[in-house]
Structure formats: C-alpha cells, structure tokens
Short mmCIF file of N, CA and C and ligand atoms in Angstrom, two decimals:
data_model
loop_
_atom_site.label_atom_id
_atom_site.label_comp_id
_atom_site.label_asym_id
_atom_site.label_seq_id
_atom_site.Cartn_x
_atom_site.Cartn_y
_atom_site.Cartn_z
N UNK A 11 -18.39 -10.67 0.14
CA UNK A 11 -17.97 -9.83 -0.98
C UNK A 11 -17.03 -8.72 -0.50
N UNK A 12 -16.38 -8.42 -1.17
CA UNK A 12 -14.65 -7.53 -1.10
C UNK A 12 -15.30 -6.05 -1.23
N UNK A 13 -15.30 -5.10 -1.06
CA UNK A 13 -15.65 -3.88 -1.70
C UNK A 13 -14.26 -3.13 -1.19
N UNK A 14 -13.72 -2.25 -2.60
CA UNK A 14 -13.18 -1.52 -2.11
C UNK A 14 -13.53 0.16 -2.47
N UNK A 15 -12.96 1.10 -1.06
CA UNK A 15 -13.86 2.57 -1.13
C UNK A 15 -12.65 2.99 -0.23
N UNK A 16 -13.18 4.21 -0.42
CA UNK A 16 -11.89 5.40 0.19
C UNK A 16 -11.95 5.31 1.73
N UNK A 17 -10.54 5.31 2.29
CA UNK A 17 -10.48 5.24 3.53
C UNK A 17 -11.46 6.36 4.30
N UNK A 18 -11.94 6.22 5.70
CA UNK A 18 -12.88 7.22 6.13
C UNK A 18 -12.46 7.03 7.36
N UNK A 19 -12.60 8.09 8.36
CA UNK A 19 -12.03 8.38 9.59
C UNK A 19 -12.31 6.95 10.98
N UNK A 20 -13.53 6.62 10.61
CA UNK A 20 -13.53 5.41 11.29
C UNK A 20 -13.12 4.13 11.11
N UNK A 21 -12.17 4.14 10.02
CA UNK A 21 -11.50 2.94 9.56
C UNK A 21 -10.02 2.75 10.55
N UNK A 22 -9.92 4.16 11.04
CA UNK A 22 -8.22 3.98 11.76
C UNK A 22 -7.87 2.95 12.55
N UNK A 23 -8.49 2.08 13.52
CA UNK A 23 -8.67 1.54 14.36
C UNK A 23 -8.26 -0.02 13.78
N UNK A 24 -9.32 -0.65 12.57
CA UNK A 24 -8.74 -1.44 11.85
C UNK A 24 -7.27 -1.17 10.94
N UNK A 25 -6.98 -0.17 10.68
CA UNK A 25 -6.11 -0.13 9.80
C UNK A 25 -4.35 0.11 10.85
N UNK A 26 -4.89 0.58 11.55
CA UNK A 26 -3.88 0.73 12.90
C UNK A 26 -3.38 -0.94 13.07
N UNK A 27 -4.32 -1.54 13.40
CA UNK A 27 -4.30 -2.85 13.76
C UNK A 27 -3.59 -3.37 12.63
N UNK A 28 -4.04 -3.31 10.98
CA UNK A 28 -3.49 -4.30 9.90
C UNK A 28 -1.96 -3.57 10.03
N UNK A 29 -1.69 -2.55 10.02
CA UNK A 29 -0.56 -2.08 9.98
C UNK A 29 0.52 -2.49 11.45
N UNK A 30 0.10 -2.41 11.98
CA UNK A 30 1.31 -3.30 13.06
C UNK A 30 1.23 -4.91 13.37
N UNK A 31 0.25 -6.09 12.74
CA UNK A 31 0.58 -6.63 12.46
C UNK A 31 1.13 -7.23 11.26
N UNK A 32 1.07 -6.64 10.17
CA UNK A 32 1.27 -7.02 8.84
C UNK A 32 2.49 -5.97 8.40
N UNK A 33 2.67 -4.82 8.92
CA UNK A 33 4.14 -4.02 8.51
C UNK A 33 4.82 -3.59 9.52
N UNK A 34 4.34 -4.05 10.36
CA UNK A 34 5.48 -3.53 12.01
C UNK A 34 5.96 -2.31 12.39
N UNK A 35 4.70 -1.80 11.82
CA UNK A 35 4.48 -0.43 12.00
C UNK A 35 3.73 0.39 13.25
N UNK A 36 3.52 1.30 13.97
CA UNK A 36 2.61 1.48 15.05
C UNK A 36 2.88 2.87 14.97
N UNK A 37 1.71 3.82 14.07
CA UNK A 37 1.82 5.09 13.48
C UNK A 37 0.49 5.56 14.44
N UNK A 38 0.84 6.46 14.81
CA UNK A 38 -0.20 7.30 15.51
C UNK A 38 -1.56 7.39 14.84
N UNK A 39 -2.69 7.62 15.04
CA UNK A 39 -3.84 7.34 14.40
C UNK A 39 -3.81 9.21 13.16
N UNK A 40 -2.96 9.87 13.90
CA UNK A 40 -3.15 11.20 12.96
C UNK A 40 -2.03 11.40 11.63
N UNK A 41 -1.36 10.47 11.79
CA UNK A 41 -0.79 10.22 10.60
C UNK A 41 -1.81 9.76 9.32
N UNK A 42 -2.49 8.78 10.19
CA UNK A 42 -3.50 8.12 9.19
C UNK A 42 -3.92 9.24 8.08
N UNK A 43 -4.42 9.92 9.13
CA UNK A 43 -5.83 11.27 8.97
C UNK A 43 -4.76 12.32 7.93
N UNK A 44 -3.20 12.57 8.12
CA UNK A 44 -2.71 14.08 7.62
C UNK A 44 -2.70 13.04 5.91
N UNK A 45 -2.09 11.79 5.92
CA UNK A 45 -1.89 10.96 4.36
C UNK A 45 -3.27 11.10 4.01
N UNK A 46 -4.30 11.23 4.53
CA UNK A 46 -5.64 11.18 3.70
C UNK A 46 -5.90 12.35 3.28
N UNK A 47 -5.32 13.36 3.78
CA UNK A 47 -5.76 14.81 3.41
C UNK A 47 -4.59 15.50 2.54
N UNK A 48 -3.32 14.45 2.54
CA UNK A 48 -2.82 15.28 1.20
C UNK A 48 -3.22 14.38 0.26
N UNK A 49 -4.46 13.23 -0.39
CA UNK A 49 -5.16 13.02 -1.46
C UNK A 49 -5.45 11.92 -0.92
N UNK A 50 -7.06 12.69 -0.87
CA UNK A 50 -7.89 11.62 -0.55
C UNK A 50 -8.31 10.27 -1.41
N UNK A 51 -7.95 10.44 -2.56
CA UNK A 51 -8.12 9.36 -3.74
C UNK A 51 -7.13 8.08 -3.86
N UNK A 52 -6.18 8.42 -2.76
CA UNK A 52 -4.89 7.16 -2.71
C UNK A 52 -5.26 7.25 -1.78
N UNK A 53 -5.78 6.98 -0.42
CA UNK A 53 -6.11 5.68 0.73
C UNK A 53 -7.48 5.08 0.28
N UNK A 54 -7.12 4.06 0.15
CA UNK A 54 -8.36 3.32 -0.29
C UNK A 54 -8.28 1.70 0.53
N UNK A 55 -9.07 1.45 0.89
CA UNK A 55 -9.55 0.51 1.93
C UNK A 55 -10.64 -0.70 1.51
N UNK A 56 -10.10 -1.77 1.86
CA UNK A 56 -11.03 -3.37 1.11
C UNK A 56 -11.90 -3.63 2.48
N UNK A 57 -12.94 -3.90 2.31
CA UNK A 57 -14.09 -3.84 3.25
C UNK A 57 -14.73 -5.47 3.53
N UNK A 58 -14.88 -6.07 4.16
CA UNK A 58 -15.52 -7.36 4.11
C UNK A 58 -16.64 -7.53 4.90
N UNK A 59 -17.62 -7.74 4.80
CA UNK A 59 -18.55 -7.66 5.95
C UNK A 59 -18.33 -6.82 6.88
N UNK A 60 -17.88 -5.88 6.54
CA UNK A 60 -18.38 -4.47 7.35
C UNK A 60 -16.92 -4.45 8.45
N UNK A 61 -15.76 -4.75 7.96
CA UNK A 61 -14.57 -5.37 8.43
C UNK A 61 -13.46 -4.76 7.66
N UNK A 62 -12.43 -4.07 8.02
CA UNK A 62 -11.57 -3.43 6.89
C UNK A 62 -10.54 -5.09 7.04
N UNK A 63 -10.33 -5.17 5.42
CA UNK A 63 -8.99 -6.63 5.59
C UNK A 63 -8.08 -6.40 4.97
N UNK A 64 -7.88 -5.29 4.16
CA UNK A 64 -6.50 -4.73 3.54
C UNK A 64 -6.63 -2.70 3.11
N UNK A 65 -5.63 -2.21 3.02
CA UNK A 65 -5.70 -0.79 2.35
C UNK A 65 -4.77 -0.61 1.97
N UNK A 66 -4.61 0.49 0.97
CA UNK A 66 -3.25 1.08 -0.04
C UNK A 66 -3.18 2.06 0.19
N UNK A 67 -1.86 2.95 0.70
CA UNK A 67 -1.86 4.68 1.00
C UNK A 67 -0.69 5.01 0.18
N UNK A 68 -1.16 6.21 -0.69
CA UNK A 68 -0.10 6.35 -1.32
C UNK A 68 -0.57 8.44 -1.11
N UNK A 69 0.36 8.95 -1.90
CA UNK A 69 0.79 10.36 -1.86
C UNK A 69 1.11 10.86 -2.95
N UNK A 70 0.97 12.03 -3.27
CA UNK A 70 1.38 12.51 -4.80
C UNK A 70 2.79 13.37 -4.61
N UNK A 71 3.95 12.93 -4.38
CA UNK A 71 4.90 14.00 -4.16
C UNK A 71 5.43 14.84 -5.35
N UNK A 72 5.22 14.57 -6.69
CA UNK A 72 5.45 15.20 -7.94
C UNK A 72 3.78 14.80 -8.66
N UNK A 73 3.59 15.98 -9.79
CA UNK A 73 2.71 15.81 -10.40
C UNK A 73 2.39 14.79 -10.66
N UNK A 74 3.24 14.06 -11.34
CA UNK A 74 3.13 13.17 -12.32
C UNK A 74 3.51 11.74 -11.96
N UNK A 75 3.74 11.57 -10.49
CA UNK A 75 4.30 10.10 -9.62
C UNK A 75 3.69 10.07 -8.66
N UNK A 76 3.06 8.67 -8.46
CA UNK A 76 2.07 8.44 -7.17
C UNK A 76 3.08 7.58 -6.51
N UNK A 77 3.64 7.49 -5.48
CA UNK A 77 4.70 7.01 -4.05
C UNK A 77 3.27 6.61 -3.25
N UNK A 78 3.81 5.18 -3.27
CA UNK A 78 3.07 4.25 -2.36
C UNK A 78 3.71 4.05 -1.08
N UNK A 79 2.69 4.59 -0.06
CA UNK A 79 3.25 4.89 1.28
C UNK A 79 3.69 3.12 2.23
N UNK A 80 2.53 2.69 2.15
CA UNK A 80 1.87 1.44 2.31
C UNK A 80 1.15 0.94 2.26
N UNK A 81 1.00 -0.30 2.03
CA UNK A 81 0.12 -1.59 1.46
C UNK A 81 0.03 -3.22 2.18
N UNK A 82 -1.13 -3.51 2.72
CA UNK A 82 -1.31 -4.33 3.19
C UNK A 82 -2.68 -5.00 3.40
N UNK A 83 -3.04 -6.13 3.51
CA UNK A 83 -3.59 -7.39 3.21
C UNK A 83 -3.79 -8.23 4.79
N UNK A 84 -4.80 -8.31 5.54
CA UNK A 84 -4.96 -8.83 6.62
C UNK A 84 -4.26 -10.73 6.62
N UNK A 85 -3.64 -11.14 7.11
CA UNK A 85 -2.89 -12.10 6.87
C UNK A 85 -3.73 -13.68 6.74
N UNK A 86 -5.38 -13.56 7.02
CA UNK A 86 -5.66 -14.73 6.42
C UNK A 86 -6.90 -14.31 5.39
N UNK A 87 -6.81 -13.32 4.89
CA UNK A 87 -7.31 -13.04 3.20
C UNK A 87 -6.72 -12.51 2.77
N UNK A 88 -5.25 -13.10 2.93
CA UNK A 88 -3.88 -12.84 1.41
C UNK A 88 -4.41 -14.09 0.41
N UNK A 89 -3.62 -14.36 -1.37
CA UNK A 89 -3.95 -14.92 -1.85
C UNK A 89 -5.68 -15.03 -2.00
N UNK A 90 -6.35 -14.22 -2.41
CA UNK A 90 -7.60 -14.12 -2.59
C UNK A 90 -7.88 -12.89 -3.93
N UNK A 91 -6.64 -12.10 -4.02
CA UNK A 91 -6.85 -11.27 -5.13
C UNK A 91 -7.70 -9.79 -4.67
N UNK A 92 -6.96 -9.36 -3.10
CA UNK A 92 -7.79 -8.37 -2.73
C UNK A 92 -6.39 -7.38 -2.61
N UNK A 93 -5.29 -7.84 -2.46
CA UNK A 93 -4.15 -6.91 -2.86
C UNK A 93 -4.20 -6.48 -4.46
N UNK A 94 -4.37 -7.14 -5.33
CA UNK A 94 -4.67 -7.05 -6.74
C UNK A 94 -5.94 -5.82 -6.95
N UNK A 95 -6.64 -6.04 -6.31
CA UNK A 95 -8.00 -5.15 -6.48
C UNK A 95 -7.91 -3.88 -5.79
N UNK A 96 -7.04 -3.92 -4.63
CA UNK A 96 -6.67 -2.58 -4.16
C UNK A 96 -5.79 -2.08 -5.14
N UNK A 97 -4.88 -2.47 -5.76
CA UNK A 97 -3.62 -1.96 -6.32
C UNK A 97 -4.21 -1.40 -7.62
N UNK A 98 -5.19 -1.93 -8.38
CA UNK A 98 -5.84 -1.38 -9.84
C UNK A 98 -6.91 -0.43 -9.13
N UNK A 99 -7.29 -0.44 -8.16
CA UNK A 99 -8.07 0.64 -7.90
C UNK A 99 -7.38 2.14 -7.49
N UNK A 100 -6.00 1.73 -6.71
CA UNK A 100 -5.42 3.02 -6.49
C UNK A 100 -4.92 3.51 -8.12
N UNK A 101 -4.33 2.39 -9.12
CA UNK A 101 -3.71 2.72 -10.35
C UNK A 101 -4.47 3.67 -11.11
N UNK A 102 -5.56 3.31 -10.97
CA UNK A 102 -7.55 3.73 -11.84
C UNK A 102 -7.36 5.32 -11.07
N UNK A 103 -7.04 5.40 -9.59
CA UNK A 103 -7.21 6.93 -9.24
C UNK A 103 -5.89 7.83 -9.83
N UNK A 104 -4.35 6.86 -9.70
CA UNK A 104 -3.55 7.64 -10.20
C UNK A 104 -3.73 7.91 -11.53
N UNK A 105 -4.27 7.61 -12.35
CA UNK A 105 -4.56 7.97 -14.05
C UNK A 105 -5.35 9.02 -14.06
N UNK A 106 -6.69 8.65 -13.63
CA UNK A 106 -7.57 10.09 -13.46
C UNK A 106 -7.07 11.28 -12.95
N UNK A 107 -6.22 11.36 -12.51
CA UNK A 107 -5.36 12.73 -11.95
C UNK A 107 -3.78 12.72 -12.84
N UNK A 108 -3.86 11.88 -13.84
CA UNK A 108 -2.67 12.60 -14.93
C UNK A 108 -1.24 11.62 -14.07
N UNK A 109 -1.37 10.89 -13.24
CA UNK A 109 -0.23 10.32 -13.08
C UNK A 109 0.82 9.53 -14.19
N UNK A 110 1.62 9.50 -14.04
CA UNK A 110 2.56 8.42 -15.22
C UNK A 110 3.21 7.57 -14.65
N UNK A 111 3.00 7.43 -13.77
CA UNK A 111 4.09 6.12 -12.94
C UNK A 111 3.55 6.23 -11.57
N UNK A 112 4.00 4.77 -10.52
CA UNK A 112 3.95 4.70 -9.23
C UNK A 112 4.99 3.99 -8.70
N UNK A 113 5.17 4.05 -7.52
CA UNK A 113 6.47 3.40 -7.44
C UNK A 113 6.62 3.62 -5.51
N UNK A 114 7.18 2.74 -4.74
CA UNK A 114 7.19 2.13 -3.51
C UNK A 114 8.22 1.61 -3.52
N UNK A 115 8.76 1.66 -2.01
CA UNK A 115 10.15 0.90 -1.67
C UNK A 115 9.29 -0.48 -0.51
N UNK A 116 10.29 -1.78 -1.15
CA UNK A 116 10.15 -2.83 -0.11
C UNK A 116 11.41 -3.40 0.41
N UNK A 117 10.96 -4.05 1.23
CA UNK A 117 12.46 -4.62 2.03
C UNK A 117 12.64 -6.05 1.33
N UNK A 118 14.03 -5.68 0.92
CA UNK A 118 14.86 -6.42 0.02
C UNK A 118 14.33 -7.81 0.09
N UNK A 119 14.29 -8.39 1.63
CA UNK A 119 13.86 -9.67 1.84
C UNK A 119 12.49 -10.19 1.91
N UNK A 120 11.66 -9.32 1.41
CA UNK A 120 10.20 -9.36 1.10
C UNK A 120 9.69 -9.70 0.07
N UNK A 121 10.18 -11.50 -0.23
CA UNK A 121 9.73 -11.94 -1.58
C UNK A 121 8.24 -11.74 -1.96
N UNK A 122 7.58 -11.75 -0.94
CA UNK A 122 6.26 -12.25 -0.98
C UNK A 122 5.36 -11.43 -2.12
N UNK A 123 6.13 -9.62 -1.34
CA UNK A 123 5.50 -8.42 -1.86
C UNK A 123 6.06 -8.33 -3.10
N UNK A 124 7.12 -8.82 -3.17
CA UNK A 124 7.98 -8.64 -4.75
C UNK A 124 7.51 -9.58 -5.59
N UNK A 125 7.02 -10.36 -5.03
CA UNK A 125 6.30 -11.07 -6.21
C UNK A 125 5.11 -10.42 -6.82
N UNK A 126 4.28 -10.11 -5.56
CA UNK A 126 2.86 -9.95 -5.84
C UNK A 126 3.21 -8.57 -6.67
N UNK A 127 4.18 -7.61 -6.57
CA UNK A 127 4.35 -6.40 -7.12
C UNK A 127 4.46 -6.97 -8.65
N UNK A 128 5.95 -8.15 -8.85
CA UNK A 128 5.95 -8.00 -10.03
C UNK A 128 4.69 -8.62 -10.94
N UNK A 129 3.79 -9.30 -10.45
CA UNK A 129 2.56 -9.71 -11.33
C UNK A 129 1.83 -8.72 -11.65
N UNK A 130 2.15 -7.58 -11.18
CA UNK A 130 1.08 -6.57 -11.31
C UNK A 130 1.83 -5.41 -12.63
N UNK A 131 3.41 -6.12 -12.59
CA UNK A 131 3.91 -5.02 -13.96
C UNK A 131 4.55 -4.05 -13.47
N UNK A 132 4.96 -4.43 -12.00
CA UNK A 132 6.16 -3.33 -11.44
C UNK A 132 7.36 -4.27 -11.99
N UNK A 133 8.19 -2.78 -11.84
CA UNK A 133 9.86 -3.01 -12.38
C UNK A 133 10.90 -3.10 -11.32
N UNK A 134 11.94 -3.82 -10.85
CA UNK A 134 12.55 -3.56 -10.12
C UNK A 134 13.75 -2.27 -10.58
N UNK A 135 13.73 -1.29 -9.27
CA UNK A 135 15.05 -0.19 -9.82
C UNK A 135 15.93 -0.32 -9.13
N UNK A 136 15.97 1.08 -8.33
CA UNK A 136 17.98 1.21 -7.48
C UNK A 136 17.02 0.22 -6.43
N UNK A 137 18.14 0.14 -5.71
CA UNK A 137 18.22 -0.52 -4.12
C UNK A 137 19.18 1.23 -3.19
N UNK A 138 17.74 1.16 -2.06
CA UNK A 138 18.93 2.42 -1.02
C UNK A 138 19.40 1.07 0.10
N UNK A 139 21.05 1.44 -0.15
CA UNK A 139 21.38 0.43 1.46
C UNK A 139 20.96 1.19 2.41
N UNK A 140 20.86 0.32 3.38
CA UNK A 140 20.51 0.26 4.78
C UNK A 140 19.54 1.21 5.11
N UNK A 141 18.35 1.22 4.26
CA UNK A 141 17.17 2.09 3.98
C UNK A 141 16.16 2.27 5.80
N UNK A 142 16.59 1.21 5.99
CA UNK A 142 15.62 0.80 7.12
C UNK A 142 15.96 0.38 8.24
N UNK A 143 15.50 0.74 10.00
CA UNK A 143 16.15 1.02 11.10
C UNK A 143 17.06 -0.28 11.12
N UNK A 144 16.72 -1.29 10.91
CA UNK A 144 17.07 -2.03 11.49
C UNK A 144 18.43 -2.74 10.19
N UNK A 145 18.82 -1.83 8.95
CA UNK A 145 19.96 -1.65 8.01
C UNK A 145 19.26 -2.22 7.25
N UNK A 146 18.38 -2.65 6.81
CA UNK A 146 17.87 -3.67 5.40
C UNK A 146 18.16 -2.75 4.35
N UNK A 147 18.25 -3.38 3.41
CA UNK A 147 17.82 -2.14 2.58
C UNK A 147 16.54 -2.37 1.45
N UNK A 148 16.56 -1.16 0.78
CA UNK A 148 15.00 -1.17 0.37
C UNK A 148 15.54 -1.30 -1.43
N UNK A 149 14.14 -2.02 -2.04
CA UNK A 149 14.41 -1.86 -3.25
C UNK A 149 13.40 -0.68 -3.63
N UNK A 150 13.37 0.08 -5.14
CA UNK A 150 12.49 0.85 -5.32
C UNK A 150 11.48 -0.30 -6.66
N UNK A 151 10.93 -0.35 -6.63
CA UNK A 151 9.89 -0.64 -7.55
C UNK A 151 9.06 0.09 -8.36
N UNK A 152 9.09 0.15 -9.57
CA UNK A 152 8.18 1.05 -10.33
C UNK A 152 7.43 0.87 -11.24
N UNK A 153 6.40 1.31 -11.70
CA UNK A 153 5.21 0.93 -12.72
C UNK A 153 5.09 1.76 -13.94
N UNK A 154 5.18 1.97 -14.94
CA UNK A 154 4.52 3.17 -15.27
C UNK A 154 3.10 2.66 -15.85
N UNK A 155 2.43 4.06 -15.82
CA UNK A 155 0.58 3.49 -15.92
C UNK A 155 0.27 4.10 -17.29
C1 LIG B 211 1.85 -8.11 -0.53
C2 LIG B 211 0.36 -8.29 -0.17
C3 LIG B 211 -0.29 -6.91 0.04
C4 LIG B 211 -0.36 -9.02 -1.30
O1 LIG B 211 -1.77 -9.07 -1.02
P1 LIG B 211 -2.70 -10.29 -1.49
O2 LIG B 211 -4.11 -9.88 -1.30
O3 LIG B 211 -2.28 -11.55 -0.81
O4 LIG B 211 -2.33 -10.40 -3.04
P2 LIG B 211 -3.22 -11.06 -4.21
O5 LIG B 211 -4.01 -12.22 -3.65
O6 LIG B 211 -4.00 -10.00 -4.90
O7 LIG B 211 -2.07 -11.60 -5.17
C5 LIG B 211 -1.96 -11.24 -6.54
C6 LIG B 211 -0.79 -11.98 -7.14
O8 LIG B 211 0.44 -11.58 -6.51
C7 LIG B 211 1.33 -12.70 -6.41
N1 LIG B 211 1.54 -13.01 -4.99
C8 LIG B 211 0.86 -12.49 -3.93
N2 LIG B 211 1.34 -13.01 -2.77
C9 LIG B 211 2.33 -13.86 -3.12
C10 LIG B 211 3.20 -14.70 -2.37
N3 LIG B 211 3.13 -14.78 -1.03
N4 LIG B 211 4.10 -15.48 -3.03
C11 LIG B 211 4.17 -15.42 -4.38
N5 LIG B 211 3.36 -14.64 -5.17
C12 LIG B 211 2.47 -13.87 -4.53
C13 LIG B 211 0.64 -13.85 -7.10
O9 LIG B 211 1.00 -13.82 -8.47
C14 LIG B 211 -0.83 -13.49 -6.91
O10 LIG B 211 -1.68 -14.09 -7.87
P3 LIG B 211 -2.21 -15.61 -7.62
O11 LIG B 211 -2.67 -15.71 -6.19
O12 LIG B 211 -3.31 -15.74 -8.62
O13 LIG B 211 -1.03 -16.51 -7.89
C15 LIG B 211 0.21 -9.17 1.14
O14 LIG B 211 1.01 -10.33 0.98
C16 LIG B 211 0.64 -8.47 2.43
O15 LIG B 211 -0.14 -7.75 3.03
N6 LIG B 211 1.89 -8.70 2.86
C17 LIG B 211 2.37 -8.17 4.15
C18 LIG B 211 2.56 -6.67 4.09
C19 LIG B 211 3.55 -6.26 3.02
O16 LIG B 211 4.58 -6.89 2.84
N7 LIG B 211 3.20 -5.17 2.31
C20 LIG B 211 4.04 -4.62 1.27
C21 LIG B 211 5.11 -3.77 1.86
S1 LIG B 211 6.03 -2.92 0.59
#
C-alpha cells in the first residue's frame, strides 16, 4: 500500500537517491531541509513498505501560486498512479492555503511528464529558451485549482 505524508528529515537519503536517478539532479541534502521549511505542506513523500518511491516539492513564491520545484516517481513504480496521488495531494494542500494555480517548468523533450501533467489538467504556456545547462529549453505548465 502507497501512503502519502509530509516529507521528514529522514527521508533525504531516499529522496537524494530518487532525485539523481530520475532528474539528474545531485542537491546537497540541505537544500532538501531549507524547501521544507519555506512550507512544509508542499514536500510530500509516497511511502511503500517503509521505502520512499516518489515525492513532490513545491514552494509558495506569491500568495496565491504554488511553483513546483520537483517531482518524481522511482522508475519501476511509474504507471501505478502514485505520481497522480502525489500531485492531488500537494493540489488538496495548495487550496487549503488559498492557492489559485500551480505551475512547473519541464524539459521540452520530456513527453513522458507532459503527458502525465496534461491528464492531470495542466495547461501548456510560454517556453524559456535554453532554460537549462545543457540549452534545452523549458516549457511552463500551469493548472489553475
Ligand atoms: C512524471 C512522473 C512523475 C509520473 O509518475 P507516475 O507515478 O508514473 O504517474 P501516474 O502513474 O500517476 O500516471 C498518471 C497518468 O499520467 C499519464 N502518464 C504518466 N506517465 C506517462 C507516460 N510515460 N507516457 C504517457 N502518459 C503518461 C497517464 O495518463 C497516466 O494514467 P494511466 O497510467 O492510467 O494511463 C514519472 O514518470 C517520473 O518520475 N518521471 C521522471 C522524472 C520527471 O520527469 N519528473 C518531472 C520533471 S518536470
């Protein structure tokens, strides 16, 4: 069974791990810790047998817009509907705090996420060129809730 609950300090270790294999990312473990403490109600973490297998970090940079930092799904319990269950659970926290929209940038060539985004009732917006080190560029995606 899936449970999902708010990220907690001993989760870094797994989430370190989902994040540099699944976003090619390799963020210091205190990054983790400063995104949880500007709102603790957007990191939220899918649990499996006592196993983190996906989490959603997002940030409140305006009142009223939740910016999804990152999002990811351990790569053999994708397609299971645990990205889906993270994503209405962070949506469920951005409402309770008065949000009106959310919205995340992906890399252009990231059908996978653009799909799974648009089933969920995101919009595609601008595109920033060469958003990303390596020049990709990013699309913005947005929801309103
Ligand atoms: C994007 C991601 C988080 C989705 O997580 P997930 O747990 O596999 O998603 P779900 O199982 O909840 O999928 C929900 C719906 O999204 C769509 N979807 C998800 N993955 C998809 C894919 N690879 N291709 C097409 N549609 C997809 C489907 O409509 C799916 O519903 P269905 O399985 O009933 O058809 C996961 O693929 C992932 O971690 N990718 C690598 C990291 C990444 O790209 N993160 C986003 C960066 S912006």
């Amino acid at each position: 069974m899936t449970i999902i609950r708010n990220f907690e300090e001993k989760d870094i270790g797994d989430i370190t791990d989902i994040a540099k294999r699944s976003l090619n990312t390799d963020y210091d473990p205190r990054f983790y810790i400063s995104i949880h403490e500007l709102w603790p109600s957007g990191f939220l973490v899918a649990e499996e047998n006592g196993r983190i297998v996906g989490f959603i970090a997002g940030v409140m940079p305006q009142e009223s817009e939740a910016r999804i930092l990152m999002m990811a799904v351990k790569k053999h319990f994708r397609r299971r509907g645990i990205g889906r269950a993270l994503m209405h659970a962070f949506i469920n926290n951005c409402t309770l705090i008065g949000a009106k929209r959310t919205y995340l940038e992906v890399r252009r060539s990231n059908t996978a996420a653009i799909k799974f985004y648009r089933s969920l009732g995101f919009s595609t917006g601008a595109s920033y060129p060469s958003y990303y080190d390596d020049g990709e560029d990013a699309l913005i995606m947005w929801k309103t809730l």
